[in-house]
Amino acid sequence: VSDPSYSSSWALPNIAAPTAWDTTNGSGITIAILDSGVDAAHPDLAKNLVPGWNFVDNNSNTSDVRGHGTNVAGAAAMLANNGTGSAGVAWGTKIMPLRISNAEGTAYFSHIAQAVNWAADKGARVVNLSFNGVSGSSTVKSAADYMRSKGGVVVVSAGNTSGFQSYPASDSFLVAAATDSSNNKTSWSSYGEYVDVAAPGLSIYTTANGGSYAKVSGTSFSSPSTAATVALMMAANPKLSPADVDKIITATALDRGTAGWDQIYGYGRIDAAKAVAMAKTYAGTGTTSTTSTP
């Protein structure tokens, strides 16, 4: 891509996103960003935005009251080749801004669940939830299950406590821990049975409120990188079920830590190119195939 600050985005080549873009940029898929809102006037986001909803004030004003949502949206879907900033992992996807938090960054599980259900009903295929504690909420889990019944996937950040979290493993969510440029866990990334994969979360160059840019850190940004990789997979093969997505993104991840799954990295650091390549030829029967079966 030709964006002036692309060289600041170490995470994109780290997960082989540019190779994935040879197949798809995510066009045709909508990612719902459940957060503090999104700066709709940002030159690197505006063209990718679709209407959303504000579940805090129950109106259509989804402007960003904290800045966090704009950071998250950019990591997922910052526009490419438009002469400003850098690019998001799935820069051809649409962003659906759903405001669920106040200016302090606090959100109610009830609002989150409402927003997940709303996104599912409005056709979003991917939901990003960069909030700590979501993995432990039965209310949000029920909404995530509804999203999956509609063919969508809910991606959640592991949290930034630096310690073990006792949330159970769940098929309802795809949970992302954070890695650095050496593919090692960041010091602050939470871990536990609930972690599925890891993705870049340190010093991520992204969009910021007021049309600006920032470098940000947290599992809040490994989550949208993962959500955007899911969007690339779905764009490459719209027939993928949520279970197919889970299988492919974990099977193609770069194994880190203990061999196979572990509590720190899950199945490993995501690889967008390998995930998209497998998604493209995935038959949905638990195998990949390029030839028809008799």
Short mmCIF file of N, CA and C in Angstrom, two decimals, residues 1-129:
data_model
loop_
_atom_site.label_atom_id
_atom_site.label_comp_id
_atom_site.label_asym_id
_atom_site.label_seq_id
_atom_site.Cartn_x
_atom_site.Cartn_y
_atom_site.Cartn_z
N VAL A 1 0.85 -1.20 0.00
CA VAL A 1 0.00 0.00 0.00
C VAL A 1 0.88 1.24 0.00
N SER A 2 0.28 2.37 -0.40
CA SER A 2 1.07 3.58 -0.62
C SER A 2 0.96 4.61 0.50
N ASP A 3 0.32 4.29 1.59
CA ASP A 3 0.08 5.28 2.64
C ASP A 3 1.39 5.77 3.27
N PRO A 4 1.47 7.09 3.54
CA PRO A 4 2.73 7.69 3.98
C PRO A 4 3.31 7.14 5.28
N SER A 5 2.46 6.69 6.19
CA SER A 5 2.95 6.19 7.49
C SER A 5 2.92 4.66 7.59
N TYR A 6 2.82 4.00 6.42
CA TYR A 6 2.74 2.55 6.44
C TYR A 6 3.93 1.92 7.17
N SER A 7 5.10 2.53 7.05
CA SER A 7 6.30 1.96 7.69
C SER A 7 6.19 1.95 9.22
N SER A 8 5.27 2.74 9.77
CA SER A 8 5.05 2.74 11.23
C SER A 8 4.22 1.54 11.69
N SER A 9 3.59 0.87 10.74
CA SER A 9 2.68 -0.24 11.08
C SER A 9 3.40 -1.58 11.04
N TRP A 10 4.26 -1.82 12.02
CA TRP A 10 5.03 -3.08 12.08
C TRP A 10 4.12 -4.31 12.12
N ALA A 11 2.95 -4.14 12.70
CA ALA A 11 2.06 -5.30 12.91
C ALA A 11 1.53 -5.88 11.61
N LEU A 12 1.40 -5.06 10.57
CA LEU A 12 0.82 -5.55 9.32
C LEU A 12 1.71 -6.61 8.65
N PRO A 13 3.00 -6.32 8.41
CA PRO A 13 3.85 -7.40 7.88
C PRO A 13 4.06 -8.53 8.88
N ASN A 14 4.00 -8.22 10.18
CA ASN A 14 4.19 -9.25 11.20
C ASN A 14 3.17 -10.38 11.06
N ILE A 15 1.92 -10.05 10.75
CA ILE A 15 0.89 -11.08 10.58
C ILE A 15 0.65 -11.41 9.10
N ALA A 16 1.55 -10.90 8.23
CA ALA A 16 1.49 -11.17 6.79
C ALA A 16 0.20 -10.66 6.14
N ALA A 17 -0.30 -9.52 6.66
CA ALA A 17 -1.51 -8.93 6.07
C ALA A 17 -1.33 -8.55 4.60
N PRO A 18 -0.17 -7.96 4.21
CA PRO A 18 -0.02 -7.58 2.79
C PRO A 18 -0.16 -8.76 1.83
N THR A 19 0.28 -9.94 2.23
CA THR A 19 0.11 -11.13 1.39
C THR A 19 -1.37 -11.51 1.30
N ALA A 20 -2.07 -11.39 2.41
CA ALA A 20 -3.52 -11.67 2.42
C ALA A 20 -4.25 -10.72 1.47
N TRP A 21 -3.77 -9.47 1.39
CA TRP A 21 -4.43 -8.46 0.53
C TRP A 21 -4.34 -8.81 -0.96
N ASP A 22 -3.42 -9.68 -1.31
CA ASP A 22 -3.36 -10.13 -2.70
C ASP A 22 -4.64 -10.89 -3.06
N THR A 23 -5.31 -11.44 -2.04
CA THR A 23 -6.57 -12.17 -2.23
C THR A 23 -7.77 -11.29 -1.95
N THR A 24 -7.73 -10.55 -0.83
CA THR A 24 -8.89 -9.74 -0.42
C THR A 24 -8.47 -8.63 0.54
N ASN A 25 -9.23 -7.52 0.51
CA ASN A 25 -9.03 -6.45 1.50
C ASN A 25 -10.17 -6.42 2.50
N GLY A 26 -11.05 -7.44 2.41
CA GLY A 26 -12.18 -7.53 3.34
C GLY A 26 -13.46 -6.93 2.81
N SER A 27 -13.44 -6.47 1.58
CA SER A 27 -14.62 -5.85 0.98
C SER A 27 -15.84 -6.76 1.04
N GLY A 28 -16.98 -6.19 1.40
CA GLY A 28 -18.22 -6.96 1.49
C GLY A 28 -18.57 -7.41 2.90
N ILE A 29 -17.63 -7.21 3.84
CA ILE A 29 -17.85 -7.63 5.24
C ILE A 29 -17.93 -6.39 6.14
N THR A 30 -18.82 -6.42 7.11
CA THR A 30 -18.94 -5.33 8.09
C THR A 30 -18.47 -5.80 9.46
N ILE A 31 -17.60 -4.99 10.08
CA ILE A 31 -17.14 -5.23 11.45
C ILE A 31 -17.84 -4.23 12.37
N ALA A 32 -18.55 -4.72 13.37
CA ALA A 32 -19.15 -3.84 14.37
C ALA A 32 -18.11 -3.56 15.46
N ILE A 33 -17.83 -2.28 15.69
CA ILE A 33 -16.88 -1.87 16.73
C ILE A 33 -17.69 -1.41 17.93
N LEU A 34 -17.77 -2.26 18.96
CA LEU A 34 -18.54 -1.95 20.17
C LEU A 34 -17.60 -1.26 21.14
N ASP A 35 -17.76 0.07 21.29
CA ASP A 35 -16.75 0.82 22.01
C ASP A 35 -17.28 2.18 22.45
N SER A 36 -16.40 3.20 22.43
CA SER A 36 -16.75 4.55 22.89
C SER A 36 -17.25 5.43 21.76
N GLY A 37 -17.54 4.81 20.60
CA GLY A 37 -17.93 5.56 19.42
C GLY A 37 -16.77 5.60 18.43
N VAL A 38 -16.96 6.23 17.29
CA VAL A 38 -15.90 6.38 16.28
C VAL A 38 -15.97 7.79 15.70
N ASP A 39 -14.81 8.40 15.48
CA ASP A 39 -14.73 9.71 14.84
C ASP A 39 -15.12 9.57 13.37
N ALA A 40 -16.37 9.92 13.06
CA ALA A 40 -16.92 9.70 11.72
C ALA A 40 -16.31 10.60 10.66
N ALA A 41 -15.67 11.68 11.10
CA ALA A 41 -15.07 12.62 10.15
C ALA A 41 -13.61 12.31 9.85
N HIS A 42 -13.07 11.29 10.51
CA HIS A 42 -11.64 10.99 10.32
C HIS A 42 -11.39 10.61 8.86
N PRO A 43 -10.42 11.28 8.20
CA PRO A 43 -10.19 11.02 6.77
C PRO A 43 -9.76 9.58 6.46
N ASP A 44 -9.27 8.86 7.46
CA ASP A 44 -8.84 7.48 7.23
C ASP A 44 -9.91 6.46 7.64
N LEU A 45 -11.10 6.96 8.04
CA LEU A 45 -12.19 6.06 8.45
C LEU A 45 -13.51 6.37 7.76
N ALA A 46 -13.73 7.65 7.44
CA ALA A 46 -15.06 8.13 7.02
C ALA A 46 -15.70 7.28 5.92
N LYS A 47 -14.93 6.94 4.90
CA LYS A 47 -15.51 6.21 3.75
C LYS A 47 -15.88 4.77 4.09
N ASN A 48 -15.36 4.26 5.20
CA ASN A 48 -15.66 2.87 5.56
C ASN A 48 -16.80 2.74 6.58
N LEU A 49 -17.31 3.87 7.06
CA LEU A 49 -18.34 3.83 8.10
C LEU A 49 -19.74 3.59 7.55
N VAL A 50 -20.49 2.77 8.27
CA VAL A 50 -21.93 2.59 8.02
C VAL A 50 -22.66 3.04 9.28
N PRO A 51 -23.96 3.31 9.21
CA PRO A 51 -24.68 3.78 10.40
C PRO A 51 -24.63 2.79 11.56
N GLY A 52 -24.51 3.32 12.75
CA GLY A 52 -24.50 2.50 13.96
C GLY A 52 -25.54 2.99 14.95
N TRP A 53 -25.29 2.75 16.24
CA TRP A 53 -26.25 3.17 17.27
C TRP A 53 -25.51 3.43 18.58
N ASN A 54 -26.09 4.33 19.36
CA ASN A 54 -25.55 4.68 20.68
C ASN A 54 -26.46 4.04 21.73
N PHE A 55 -25.95 2.98 22.39
CA PHE A 55 -26.76 2.24 23.36
C PHE A 55 -26.72 2.86 24.75
N VAL A 56 -25.84 3.84 24.94
CA VAL A 56 -25.77 4.55 26.22
C VAL A 56 -26.89 5.59 26.29
N ASP A 57 -27.03 6.39 25.23
CA ASP A 57 -28.03 7.46 25.19
C ASP A 57 -29.26 7.09 24.36
N ASN A 58 -29.23 5.88 23.77
CA ASN A 58 -30.33 5.39 22.94
C ASN A 58 -30.67 6.36 21.81
N ASN A 59 -29.63 6.74 21.05
CA ASN A 59 -29.84 7.57 19.86
C ASN A 59 -28.80 7.20 18.80
N SER A 60 -28.83 7.92 17.69
CA SER A 60 -27.95 7.56 16.57
C SER A 60 -26.60 8.29 16.59
N ASN A 61 -26.33 9.03 17.66
CA ASN A 61 -25.06 9.76 17.75
C ASN A 61 -23.95 8.83 18.22
N THR A 62 -23.09 8.42 17.29
CA THR A 62 -22.01 7.48 17.64
C THR A 62 -20.64 8.16 17.64
N SER A 63 -20.62 9.48 17.86
CA SER A 63 -19.33 10.16 17.95
C SER A 63 -18.55 9.64 19.15
N ASP A 64 -17.23 9.72 19.07
CA ASP A 64 -16.36 9.06 20.05
C ASP A 64 -16.15 9.95 21.28
N VAL A 65 -16.61 9.48 22.44
CA VAL A 65 -16.53 10.27 23.68
C VAL A 65 -15.24 10.03 24.46
N ARG A 66 -14.41 9.12 23.98
CA ARG A 66 -13.19 8.78 24.71
C ARG A 66 -11.94 8.69 23.83
N GLY A 67 -12.12 8.31 22.59
CA GLY A 67 -11.00 8.14 21.67
C GLY A 67 -10.61 6.70 21.44
N HIS A 68 -11.00 5.84 22.39
CA HIS A 68 -10.64 4.43 22.33
C HIS A 68 -11.24 3.74 21.11
N GLY A 69 -12.51 4.01 20.83
CA GLY A 69 -13.18 3.37 19.71
C GLY A 69 -12.56 3.71 18.37
N THR A 70 -12.11 4.97 18.23
CA THR A 70 -11.46 5.41 17.00
C THR A 70 -10.11 4.71 16.83
N ASN A 71 -9.39 4.53 17.95
CA ASN A 71 -8.13 3.77 17.92
C ASN A 71 -8.38 2.34 17.44
N VAL A 72 -9.41 1.71 18.01
CA VAL A 72 -9.73 0.32 17.70
C VAL A 72 -10.17 0.18 16.23
N ALA A 73 -11.02 1.10 15.78
CA ALA A 73 -11.54 1.05 14.41
C ALA A 73 -10.40 1.15 13.39
N GLY A 74 -9.42 1.99 13.67
CA GLY A 74 -8.31 2.16 12.75
C GLY A 74 -7.44 0.92 12.63
N ALA A 75 -7.21 0.27 13.76
CA ALA A 75 -6.42 -0.97 13.74
C ALA A 75 -7.09 -2.01 12.85
N ALA A 76 -8.42 -2.02 12.88
CA ALA A 76 -9.16 -3.00 12.08
C ALA A 76 -9.26 -2.59 10.63
N ALA A 77 -9.60 -1.32 10.37
CA ALA A 77 -10.07 -0.99 9.01
C ALA A 77 -9.70 0.41 8.53
N MET A 78 -8.57 0.96 8.98
CA MET A 78 -8.10 2.22 8.43
C MET A 78 -7.96 2.11 6.91
N LEU A 79 -8.43 3.09 6.18
CA LEU A 79 -8.37 3.07 4.71
C LEU A 79 -6.94 2.99 4.21
N ALA A 80 -6.75 2.36 3.07
CA ALA A 80 -5.42 2.25 2.45
C ALA A 80 -5.38 3.04 1.15
N ASN A 81 -4.15 3.40 0.75
CA ASN A 81 -3.91 4.04 -0.56
C ASN A 81 -4.69 5.34 -0.75
N ASN A 82 -4.86 6.10 0.36
CA ASN A 82 -5.63 7.35 0.25
C ASN A 82 -4.81 8.58 0.64
N GLY A 83 -3.48 8.41 0.68
CA GLY A 83 -2.61 9.57 0.88
C GLY A 83 -2.48 10.08 2.29
N THR A 84 -3.03 9.33 3.26
CA THR A 84 -2.89 9.75 4.66
C THR A 84 -2.77 8.55 5.57
N GLY A 85 -2.01 8.71 6.66
CA GLY A 85 -1.90 7.66 7.67
C GLY A 85 -1.33 6.37 7.13
N SER A 86 -1.84 5.26 7.65
CA SER A 86 -1.39 3.93 7.23
C SER A 86 -2.60 3.13 6.77
N ALA A 87 -2.62 1.83 7.09
CA ALA A 87 -3.73 0.97 6.68
C ALA A 87 -4.15 0.08 7.84
N GLY A 88 -5.42 -0.32 7.85
CA GLY A 88 -5.88 -1.31 8.81
C GLY A 88 -5.70 -2.70 8.24
N VAL A 89 -5.87 -3.71 9.09
CA VAL A 89 -5.69 -5.11 8.65
C VAL A 89 -6.68 -5.48 7.56
N ALA A 90 -7.91 -5.00 7.67
CA ALA A 90 -8.94 -5.27 6.65
C ALA A 90 -9.49 -3.93 6.17
N TRP A 91 -8.69 -3.24 5.36
CA TRP A 91 -8.99 -1.84 4.99
C TRP A 91 -10.13 -1.69 4.00
N GLY A 92 -10.67 -2.81 3.51
CA GLY A 92 -11.83 -2.74 2.63
C GLY A 92 -13.15 -3.03 3.32
N THR A 93 -13.09 -3.34 4.61
CA THR A 93 -14.32 -3.66 5.35
C THR A 93 -15.07 -2.40 5.74
N LYS A 94 -16.34 -2.56 6.04
CA LYS A 94 -17.14 -1.48 6.60
C LYS A 94 -17.07 -1.53 8.12
N ILE A 95 -17.14 -0.35 8.74
CA ILE A 95 -17.11 -0.22 10.20
C ILE A 95 -18.48 0.22 10.68
N MET A 96 -19.07 -0.56 11.58
CA MET A 96 -20.36 -0.20 12.19
C MET A 96 -20.08 0.26 13.63
N PRO A 97 -20.16 1.58 13.90
CA PRO A 97 -19.85 2.07 15.25
C PRO A 97 -21.03 1.89 16.21
N LEU A 98 -20.83 1.11 17.26
CA LEU A 98 -21.87 0.92 18.27
C LEU A 98 -21.33 1.39 19.61
N ARG A 99 -21.87 2.50 20.09
CA ARG A 99 -21.33 3.07 21.33
C ARG A 99 -21.95 2.39 22.55
N ILE A 100 -21.10 1.78 23.36
CA ILE A 100 -21.57 1.06 24.55
C ILE A 100 -20.92 1.57 25.83
N SER A 101 -19.92 2.46 25.71
CA SER A 101 -19.22 2.93 26.91
C SER A 101 -19.39 4.43 27.12
N ASN A 102 -19.17 4.85 28.37
CA ASN A 102 -19.19 6.28 28.67
C ASN A 102 -17.79 6.87 28.46
N ALA A 103 -17.62 8.13 28.79
CA ALA A 103 -16.35 8.82 28.56
C ALA A 103 -15.22 8.26 29.42
N GLU A 104 -15.58 7.55 30.50
CA GLU A 104 -14.57 6.93 31.37
C GLU A 104 -14.16 5.55 30.87
N GLY A 105 -14.88 5.05 29.88
CA GLY A 105 -14.55 3.74 29.32
C GLY A 105 -15.29 2.59 29.96
N THR A 106 -16.28 2.91 30.79
CA THR A 106 -17.06 1.87 31.47
C THR A 106 -18.30 1.51 30.64
N ALA A 107 -18.58 0.22 30.58
CA ALA A 107 -19.75 -0.24 29.82
C ALA A 107 -20.51 -1.29 30.63
N TYR A 108 -21.82 -1.31 30.47
CA TYR A 108 -22.66 -2.33 31.11
C TYR A 108 -22.77 -3.55 30.20
N PHE A 109 -22.74 -4.73 30.80
CA PHE A 109 -22.90 -5.96 30.01
C PHE A 109 -24.23 -5.96 29.26
N SER A 110 -25.26 -5.34 29.85
CA SER A 110 -26.58 -5.29 29.20
C SER A 110 -26.52 -4.51 27.90
N HIS A 111 -25.79 -3.39 27.90
CA HIS A 111 -25.63 -2.59 26.68
C HIS A 111 -24.80 -3.34 25.65
N ILE A 112 -23.77 -4.02 26.12
CA ILE A 112 -22.93 -4.80 25.21
C ILE A 112 -23.75 -5.88 24.52
N ALA A 113 -24.55 -6.60 25.31
CA ALA A 113 -25.39 -7.67 24.75
C ALA A 113 -26.40 -7.11 23.74
N GLN A 114 -27.02 -5.98 24.07
CA GLN A 114 -27.97 -5.33 23.15
C GLN A 114 -27.27 -5.01 21.83
N ALA A 115 -26.05 -4.49 21.93
CA ALA A 115 -25.29 -4.07 20.75
C ALA A 115 -24.88 -5.26 19.89
N VAL A 116 -24.49 -6.36 20.54
CA VAL A 116 -24.13 -7.57 19.79
C VAL A 116 -25.35 -8.08 19.01
N ASN A 117 -26.50 -8.12 19.68
CA ASN A 117 -27.73 -8.57 19.02
C ASN A 117 -28.10 -7.65 17.86
N TRP A 118 -27.94 -6.34 18.08
CA TRP A 118 -28.26 -5.34 17.06
C TRP A 118 -27.36 -5.53 15.84
N ALA A 119 -26.06 -5.73 16.10
CA ALA A 119 -25.09 -5.93 15.01
C ALA A 119 -25.45 -7.19 14.20
N ALA A 120 -25.83 -8.25 14.91
CA ALA A 120 -26.20 -9.50 14.24
C ALA A 120 -27.41 -9.28 13.33
N ASP A 121 -28.40 -8.53 13.85
CA ASP A 121 -29.61 -8.29 13.07
C ASP A 121 -29.39 -7.34 11.90
N LYS A 122 -28.36 -6.49 12.00
CA LYS A 122 -28.08 -5.50 10.95
C LYS A 122 -27.06 -6.01 9.93
N GLY A 123 -26.65 -7.27 10.06
CA GLY A 123 -25.82 -7.87 9.03
C GLY A 123 -24.32 -7.82 9.23
N ALA A 124 -23.86 -7.37 10.40
CA ALA A 124 -22.42 -7.42 10.67
C ALA A 124 -22.00 -8.89 10.79
N ARG A 125 -20.85 -9.24 10.23
CA ARG A 125 -20.37 -10.62 10.34
C ARG A 125 -19.35 -10.78 11.47
N VAL A 126 -18.78 -9.66 11.90
CA VAL A 126 -17.76 -9.69 12.95
C VAL A 126 -18.08 -8.61 13.97
N VAL A 127 -17.93 -8.94 15.24
CA VAL A 127 -18.07 -7.98 16.34
C VAL A 127 -16.73 -7.90 17.05
N ASN A 128 -16.26 -6.66 17.32
CA ASN A 128 -15.06 -6.51 18.14
C ASN A 128 -15.41 -5.90 19.48
N LEU A 129 -14.95 -6.58 20.55
CA LEU A 129 -15.18 -6.14 21.92
C LEU A 129 -13.85 -6.00 22.66
#
